[in-house]
Amino acid sequence: MPEEELSLQRLIDRQVDASLRLVLQAEVLRTGGAADLVLRRLRERVDENAHTALLLLAAALDDERITRASELLRTTASGRERAVLLEALEAILPTEEAARVLPLLDRERPRAIAARAVRVLGSQPATFDEVAREVVADEDHLTAALLEGTLDVETRARLQLDRRRASVPYQAGAAAMATDIEKLLHLRSLELFERLTTQQLADLAAAVAEVTYPAGGAILTEGEFTDGLFIIMTGEVLVTKAGVTLRKLNPRDFFGEMALFDGGMRSATVTAVDTVGLLRLSRDAVLQIMEEQPAIAIAICQTLSRRLRDLLGERS
Ligand code: CMP
């Protein structure tokens, strides 16, 4: 085998081994009841590694079709379309490579893949606590923060996470990450953001501010120019125009999308009914996430046109 091909093979091996280790970690954490978000992050990292392995294979075999199919797999959520793409890759790849890489992308049979990982890596599955400690010390800070932020009190105490934290000098970065995880969990619970990857959620969480208003406080004022989209976490707000009530909005609703698009004036006044907890997203953060996930732009536009019809008196 030529030198160049050999080093490509080594790089592919490294990606496959790293993925198998992540698959094993995920299986142990899943059985031990770890939060969905942690498993999703591990899943995304397996996908990324498998994608890299496919790109390396495309280079080694000089076959553009592999790159194309791999790119499509990354953006395809539907189970049927994924199955078709995996079949196409199986037909293109040499049998041995297909058997090594493609099972990593199969979401239907996590246990079978974990069993394969045990065979290939020759290691026995570790206990939940062992894996949790490994993940908390992981170089992927997001996986570590997600696990730390979602473990229950007893598990934290058993793993001595708080003691470990106290023994390390205060780290502003770690504290910021802990608050971001709380915001991330809020964002994740919203239908609007359900298709974001954990990394996109983390980026968005870092750009979001938590704000509180007392009962009666004016959050937005009709005719003013202010920036931001708001998501209600707790409490209720009242939307009024020229003193007339248009709607009451509840937790999980958002407002402020109209001025967001054109940077124009606020179309209505929004007031806190009781104490209201909000997440405030800057215009730049929203525009960026809409570019990355057009489904979010569509959902916001649907709400916007409904509200426009209200304002035009076309709906009751
Ligand atoms: P914006 O114009 O940026 O600021 C005021 C917000 O009130 C507006 O965006 C909408 O989010 C919200 N709003 C305006 N009209 C309605 C309505 N009819 N129903 C619900 N919310 C509205």
CSV table of C-alpha atoms and ligand atoms in Angstrom, one decimal:
chain,number,residue,atom,x,y,z
A,1,MET,CA,0.0,0.0,0.0
A,2,PRO,CA,1.5,3.4,-0.9
A,3,GLU,CA,2.6,5.6,2.1
A,4,GLU,CA,-0.1,8.2,1.6
A,5,GLU,CA,-2.8,5.6,1.5
A,6,LEU,CA,-1.4,4.1,4.7
A,7,SER,CA,-1.6,7.3,6.6
A,8,LEU,CA,-5.1,7.9,5.4
A,9,GLN,CA,-6.0,4.5,6.7
A,10,ARG,CA,-4.5,5.3,10.1
A,11,LEU,CA,-6.6,8.5,10.3
A,12,ILE,CA,-9.7,6.5,9.4
A,13,ASP,CA,-8.9,3.9,12.1
A,14,ARG,CA,-8.5,6.7,14.6
A,15,GLN,CA,-11.9,8.1,13.8
A,16,VAL,CA,-13.6,4.7,13.9
A,17,ASP,CA,-12.0,3.8,17.3
A,18,ALA,CA,-12.9,7.2,18.8
A,19,SER,CA,-16.5,6.7,17.6
A,20,LEU,CA,-16.7,3.2,19.1
A,21,ARG,CA,-15.5,4.5,22.4
A,22,LEU,CA,-18.2,7.2,22.3
A,23,VAL,CA,-20.8,4.5,21.4
A,24,LEU,CA,-19.7,2.5,24.5
A,25,GLN,CA,-19.9,5.5,26.7
A,26,ALA,CA,-23.4,6.4,25.4
A,27,GLU,CA,-24.7,2.9,25.9
A,28,VAL,CA,-23.5,2.8,29.6
A,29,LEU,CA,-24.9,6.3,30.3
A,30,ARG,CA,-28.2,5.5,28.5
A,31,THR,CA,-28.7,2.3,30.6
A,32,GLY,CA,-27.8,4.3,33.8
A,33,GLY,CA,-30.5,6.9,32.9
A,34,ALA,CA,-28.3,9.9,31.8
A,35,ALA,CA,-30.2,12.9,30.3
A,36,ASP,CA,-31.3,12.8,26.7
A,37,LEU,CA,-29.2,15.8,25.9
A,38,VAL,CA,-25.9,14.1,27.0
A,39,LEU,CA,-26.8,11.1,24.8
A,40,ARG,CA,-27.6,13.4,21.9
A,41,ARG,CA,-24.3,15.1,22.2
A,42,LEU,CA,-22.4,11.8,22.2
A,43,ARG,CA,-24.5,10.7,19.2
A,44,GLU,CA,-23.6,13.9,17.3
A,45,ARG,CA,-19.9,13.4,18.0
A,46,VAL,CA,-20.1,9.8,16.7
A,47,ASP,CA,-21.8,11.3,13.5
A,48,GLU,CA,-19.1,13.9,13.2
A,49,ASN,CA,-16.3,11.2,13.5
A,50,ALA,CA,-18.1,8.9,11.0
A,51,HIS,CA,-18.5,11.8,8.6
A,52,THR,CA,-14.8,12.6,8.8
A,53,ALA,CA,-14.0,8.9,8.2
A,54,LEU,CA,-16.2,9.0,5.1
A,55,LEU,CA,-14.5,12.1,3.8
A,56,LEU,CA,-11.1,10.4,4.3
A,57,LEU,CA,-12.4,7.4,2.5
A,58,ALA,CA,-13.6,9.6,-0.3
A,59,ALA,CA,-10.1,11.0,-0.6
A,60,ALA,CA,-8.4,7.6,-0.4
A,61,LEU,CA,-10.7,6.1,-3.0
A,62,ASP,CA,-10.9,9.3,-5.0
A,63,ASP,CA,-14.7,9.1,-5.2
A,64,GLU,CA,-16.8,12.2,-5.0
A,65,ARG,CA,-20.0,10.2,-4.6
A,66,ILE,CA,-19.0,9.3,-1.0
A,67,THR,CA,-18.5,12.9,-0.1
A,68,ARG,CA,-21.9,13.8,-1.5
A,69,ALA,CA,-23.8,11.0,0.2
A,70,SER,CA,-22.0,11.8,3.5
A,71,GLU,CA,-23.0,15.5,3.3
A,72,LEU,CA,-26.6,14.5,2.6
A,73,LEU,CA,-26.6,12.2,5.6
A,74,ARG,CA,-25.5,15.0,7.9
A,75,THR,CA,-28.5,17.1,7.1
A,76,THR,CA,-31.1,14.4,6.8
A,77,ALA,CA,-33.3,13.7,9.8
A,78,SER,CA,-35.9,11.4,8.3
A,79,GLY,CA,-35.3,7.7,9.0
A,80,ARG,CA,-36.3,6.6,5.5
A,81,GLU,CA,-34.0,8.9,3.7
A,82,ARG,CA,-31.1,8.0,6.0
A,83,ALA,CA,-31.7,4.3,5.3
A,84,VAL,CA,-31.6,5.0,1.5
A,85,LEU,CA,-28.4,7.0,1.8
A,86,LEU,CA,-26.8,4.3,3.9
A,87,GLU,CA,-27.7,1.7,1.3
A,88,ALA,CA,-26.2,3.9,-1.4
A,89,LEU,CA,-23.0,4.2,0.6
A,90,GLU,CA,-22.9,0.4,1.2
A,91,ALA,CA,-23.0,-0.1,-2.6
A,92,ILE,CA,-20.2,2.4,-3.2
A,93,LEU,CA,-17.8,1.5,-0.5
A,94,PRO,CA,-15.5,-1.6,-0.4
A,95,THR,CA,-17.2,-4.2,1.8
A,96,GLU,CA,-14.7,-4.0,4.6
A,97,GLU,CA,-14.9,-0.2,4.9
A,98,ALA,CA,-18.6,-0.3,4.7
A,99,ALA,CA,-18.7,-2.8,7.6
A,100,ARG,CA,-16.4,-0.6,9.7
A,101,VAL,CA,-17.9,2.8,9.2
A,102,LEU,CA,-21.6,2.5,8.3
A,103,PRO,CA,-22.9,0.8,11.5
A,104,LEU,CA,-21.7,3.9,13.3
A,105,LEU,CA,-24.4,5.9,11.5
A,106,ASP,CA,-27.2,3.4,12.1
A,107,ARG,CA,-29.5,4.9,14.8
A,108,GLU,CA,-31.9,2.0,14.9
A,109,ARG,CA,-29.7,-0.5,16.7
A,110,PRO,CA,-27.6,1.2,19.4
A,111,ARG,CA,-27.1,-2.1,21.4
A,112,ALA,CA,-25.8,-4.1,18.5
A,113,ILE,CA,-23.2,-1.3,17.8
A,114,ALA,CA,-22.2,-1.2,21.4
A,115,ALA,CA,-21.7,-4.9,21.3
A,116,ARG,CA,-19.5,-4.5,18.2
A,117,ALA,CA,-17.5,-1.8,20.0
A,118,VAL,CA,-16.8,-4.1,22.9
A,119,ARG,CA,-15.6,-6.7,20.3
A,120,VAL,CA,-13.4,-4.3,18.3
A,121,LEU,CA,-11.9,-2.4,21.2
A,122,GLY,CA,-11.5,-5.6,23.3
A,123,SER,CA,-12.6,-3.8,26.4
A,124,GLN,CA,-15.4,-4.6,28.8
A,125,PRO,CA,-18.1,-2.0,29.3
A,126,ALA,CA,-17.3,0.1,32.4
A,127,THR,CA,-19.7,1.0,35.1
A,128,PHE,CA,-21.9,4.2,35.0
A,129,ASP,CA,-19.7,5.9,37.6
A,130,GLU,CA,-16.5,5.1,35.7
A,131,VAL,CA,-17.9,6.4,32.4
A,132,ALA,CA,-19.4,9.5,34.1
A,133,ARG,CA,-16.0,10.4,35.6
A,134,GLU,CA,-14.4,9.8,32.2
A,135,VAL,CA,-16.9,12.1,30.5
A,136,VAL,CA,-16.7,14.8,33.1
A,137,ALA,CA,-12.9,15.0,32.5
A,138,ASP,CA,-13.5,14.8,28.7
A,139,GLU,CA,-11.7,17.2,26.4
A,140,ASP,CA,-15.0,17.9,24.8
A,141,HIS,CA,-16.2,20.5,27.3
A,142,LEU,CA,-19.7,20.6,26.1
A,143,THR,CA,-20.3,16.9,26.7
A,144,ALA,CA,-18.7,17.3,30.2
A,145,ALA,CA,-20.8,20.3,31.0
A,146,LEU,CA,-24.0,18.7,29.8
A,147,LEU,CA,-23.4,15.6,32.0
A,148,GLU,CA,-22.4,17.7,35.1
A,149,GLY,CA,-25.4,20.0,34.6
A,150,THR,CA,-27.9,17.2,34.4
A,151,LEU,CA,-26.8,14.6,37.0
A,152,ASP,CA,-29.0,14.4,40.1
A,153,VAL,CA,-27.8,15.4,43.5
A,154,GLU,CA,-27.1,11.9,44.7
A,155,THR,CA,-25.0,11.0,41.7
A,156,ARG,CA,-23.1,14.2,42.0
A,157,ALA,CA,-22.3,13.5,45.6
A,158,ARG,CA,-21.3,9.9,44.9
A,159,LEU,CA,-18.9,11.1,42.1
A,160,GLN,CA,-17.7,13.9,44.5
A,161,LEU,CA,-18.1,16.4,41.7
A,162,ASP,CA,-18.8,19.3,44.0
A,163,ARG,CA,-15.8,18.5,46.2
A,164,ARG,CA,-13.7,18.3,43.0
A,165,ARG,CA,-15.0,21.6,41.8
A,166,ALA,CA,-14.3,23.3,45.2
A,167,SER,CA,-10.7,22.0,45.2
A,168,VAL,CA,-10.0,23.7,41.8
A,169,PRO,CA,-9.3,27.4,42.0
A,170,TYR,CA,-12.4,29.4,40.9
A,171,GLN,CA,-12.8,29.3,37.1
A,172,ALA,CA,-14.9,32.0,35.6
A,173,GLY,CA,-15.3,29.9,32.4
A,174,ALA,CA,-16.7,26.9,34.3
A,175,ALA,CA,-19.2,29.1,36.2
A,176,ALA,CA,-20.3,30.7,33.0
A,177,MET,CA,-20.7,27.3,31.4
A,178,ALA,CA,-22.9,26.1,34.3
A,179,THR,CA,-25.4,29.1,33.8
A,180,ASP,CA,-25.3,28.5,30.1
A,181,ILE,CA,-26.3,24.9,30.6
A,182,GLU,CA,-29.4,26.1,32.5
A,183,LYS,CA,-30.3,28.4,29.6
A,184,LEU,CA,-29.5,25.7,27.1
A,185,LEU,CA,-32.0,23.4,28.9
A,186,HIS,CA,-34.6,26.1,28.7
A,187,LEU,CA,-34.0,26.6,25.0
A,188,ARG,CA,-34.1,22.9,24.4
A,189,SER,CA,-37.5,22.6,25.9
A,190,LEU,CA,-38.9,25.0,23.3
A,191,GLU,CA,-40.5,23.5,20.2
A,192,LEU,CA,-39.0,26.4,18.2
A,193,PHE,CA,-35.5,25.1,18.8
A,194,GLU,CA,-36.1,21.4,18.9
A,195,ARG,CA,-34.0,20.6,15.8
A,196,LEU,CA,-30.9,22.5,16.9
A,197,THR,CA,-27.8,20.4,17.5
A,198,THR,CA,-26.3,20.6,21.1
A,199,GLN,CA,-23.5,22.8,19.8
A,200,GLN,CA,-26.0,25.2,18.2
A,201,LEU,CA,-28.0,25.2,21.4
A,202,ALA,CA,-24.8,25.9,23.4
A,203,ASP,CA,-23.8,28.8,21.1
A,204,LEU,CA,-27.3,30.2,21.3
A,205,ALA,CA,-27.4,29.8,25.1
A,206,ALA,CA,-24.1,31.8,25.4
A,207,ALA,CA,-25.8,34.6,23.4
A,208,VAL,CA,-29.0,34.7,25.5
A,209,ALA,CA,-29.6,36.9,28.6
A,210,GLU,CA,-32.0,36.0,31.4
A,211,VAL,CA,-34.1,39.0,32.4
A,212,THR,CA,-36.8,39.5,35.0
A,213,TYR,CA,-39.6,42.1,35.1
A,214,PRO,CA,-41.8,43.0,38.0
A,215,ALA,CA,-45.6,42.9,37.7
A,216,GLY,CA,-46.7,45.9,35.6
A,217,GLY,CA,-43.3,46.5,34.2
A,218,ALA,CA,-43.1,47.7,30.5
A,219,ILE,CA,-41.0,45.3,28.5
A,220,LEU,CA,-41.5,46.8,25.1
A,221,THR,CA,-43.1,50.1,24.2
A,222,GLU,CA,-45.1,50.7,21.1
A,223,GLY,CA,-43.3,53.1,18.7
A,224,GLU,CA,-39.8,52.6,20.3
A,225,PHE,CA,-36.8,51.2,18.6
A,226,THR,CA,-35.2,48.4,20.7
A,227,ASP,CA,-33.4,45.3,19.9
A,228,GLY,CA,-34.2,41.7,20.7
A,229,LEU,CA,-36.6,38.7,20.7
A,230,PHE,CA,-38.0,37.6,24.0
A,231,ILE,CA,-39.1,34.1,25.1
A,232,ILE,CA,-41.3,33.8,28.2
A,233,MET,CA,-40.0,31.3,30.7
A,234,THR,CA,-42.3,32.2,33.7
A,235,GLY,CA,-45.3,34.5,34.1
A,236,GLU,CA,-47.6,36.2,31.6
A,237,VAL,CA,-47.4,39.3,29.5
A,238,LEU,CA,-50.1,41.5,28.0
A,239,VAL,CA,-49.8,42.8,24.5
A,240,THR,CA,-51.7,46.1,23.9
A,241,LYS,CA,-51.9,48.6,21.1
A,242,ALA,CA,-53.1,52.2,21.6
A,243,GLY,CA,-54.4,51.0,25.0
A,244,VAL,CA,-56.5,48.1,23.5
A,245,THR,CA,-55.6,44.6,24.6
A,246,LEU,CA,-54.5,42.3,21.7
A,247,ARG,CA,-53.4,39.1,23.5
A,248,LYS,CA,-52.1,37.6,26.7
A,249,LEU,CA,-48.9,35.5,26.1
A,250,ASN,CA,-47.8,32.6,28.3
A,251,PRO,CA,-44.7,30.6,29.1
A,252,ARG,CA,-43.0,29.3,25.9
A,253,ASP,CA,-44.5,32.0,23.8
A,254,PHE,CA,-42.2,34.5,22.2
A,255,PHE,CA,-42.6,38.2,21.2
A,256,GLY,CA,-40.6,41.0,19.6
A,257,GLU,CA,-40.2,39.2,16.3
A,258,MET,CA,-41.8,42.0,14.2
A,259,ALA,CA,-39.2,44.7,14.8
A,260,LEU,CA,-36.5,42.1,14.7
A,261,PHE,CA,-36.8,41.5,10.9
A,262,ASP,CA,-36.6,45.1,9.8
A,263,GLY,CA,-35.0,46.8,12.8
A,264,GLY,CA,-38.2,49.0,12.9
A,265,MET,CA,-40.5,50.3,15.6
A,266,ARG,CA,-42.2,48.0,18.1
A,267,SER,CA,-45.8,47.4,16.8
A,268,ALA,CA,-47.3,47.1,20.3
A,269,THR,CA,-46.6,47.5,24.0
A,270,VAL,CA,-45.8,44.4,26.0
A,271,THR,CA,-46.3,44.6,29.8
A,272,ALA,CA,-45.6,42.0,32.6
A,273,VAL,CA,-48.8,40.8,34.2
A,274,ASP,CA,-47.0,39.2,37.1
A,275,THR,CA,-43.3,38.7,37.8
A,276,VAL,CA,-42.0,37.6,34.4
A,277,GLY,CA,-38.8,35.6,33.6
A,278,LEU,CA,-37.6,36.0,30.0
A,279,LEU,CA,-34.8,34.9,27.8
A,280,ARG,CA,-33.6,37.8,25.6
A,281,LEU,CA,-32.0,37.0,22.3
A,282,SER,CA,-30.2,39.7,20.4
A,283,ARG,CA,-31.1,40.4,16.8
A,284,ASP,CA,-27.8,39.1,15.5
A,285,ALA,CA,-28.1,35.8,17.4
A,286,VAL,CA,-31.6,35.2,16.0
A,287,LEU,CA,-30.6,36.1,12.4
A,288,GLN,CA,-27.6,33.7,12.6
A,289,ILE,CA,-29.6,30.8,14.0
A,290,MET,CA,-32.3,31.4,11.3
A,291,GLU,CA,-29.6,31.1,8.6
A,292,GLU,CA,-28.4,27.9,10.1
A,293,GLN,CA,-31.8,26.4,10.6
A,294,PRO,CA,-34.4,27.7,8.1
A,295,ALA,CA,-37.1,25.8,9.9
A,296,ILE,CA,-36.8,28.3,12.8
A,297,ALA,CA,-37.2,31.2,10.4
A,298,ILE,CA,-40.3,29.6,9.0
A,299,ALA,CA,-41.8,29.0,12.4
A,300,ILE,CA,-41.2,32.7,13.5
A,301,CYS,CA,-42.6,34.0,10.2
A,302,GLN,CA,-45.8,31.9,10.7
A,303,THR,CA,-46.4,33.5,14.1
A,304,LEU,CA,-45.5,36.9,12.6
A,305,SER,CA,-48.1,36.6,9.9
A,306,ARG,CA,-50.8,35.4,12.4
A,307,ARG,CA,-50.1,38.5,14.5
A,308,LEU,CA,-50.1,40.8,11.5
A,309,ARG,CA,-53.5,39.6,10.6
A,310,ASP,CA,-54.6,40.3,14.2
A,311,LEU,CA,-53.2,43.8,13.9
A,312,LEU,CA,-55.0,44.3,10.6
A,313,GLY,CA,-58.2,43.1,12.2
A,314,GLU,CA,-58.5,40.1,9.8
A,315,ARG,CA,-58.7,37.5,12.7
A,316,SER,CA,-60.7,37.4,15.9
B,1,CMP,P1,-42.6,43.8,17.9
B,1,CMP,O1,-43.4,44.7,17.0
B,1,CMP,O2,-41.2,43.7,17.6
B,1,CMP,O3,-42.9,44.3,19.4
B,1,CMP,C1,-44.2,44.2,20.0
B,1,CMP,C2,-44.5,42.7,19.9
B,1,CMP,O4,-45.9,42.4,20.3
B,1,CMP,C3,-44.6,42.3,18.4
B,1,CMP,O5,-43.3,42.3,17.9
B,1,CMP,C4,-45.2,40.9,18.6
B,1,CMP,O6,-44.2,40.0,19.1
B,1,CMP,C5,-46.2,41.2,19.7
B,1,CMP,N1,-47.5,41.3,19.1
B,1,CMP,C6,-48.0,42.3,18.2
B,1,CMP,N2,-49.3,42.0,17.9
B,1,CMP,C7,-49.6,40.9,18.5
B,1,CMP,C8,-50.8,40.1,18.5
B,1,CMP,N3,-51.9,40.4,17.8
B,1,CMP,N4,-50.8,39.0,19.2
B,1,CMP,C9,-49.7,38.6,19.9
B,1,CMP,N5,-48.6,39.3,19.9
B,1,CMP,C10,-48.5,40.4,19.2
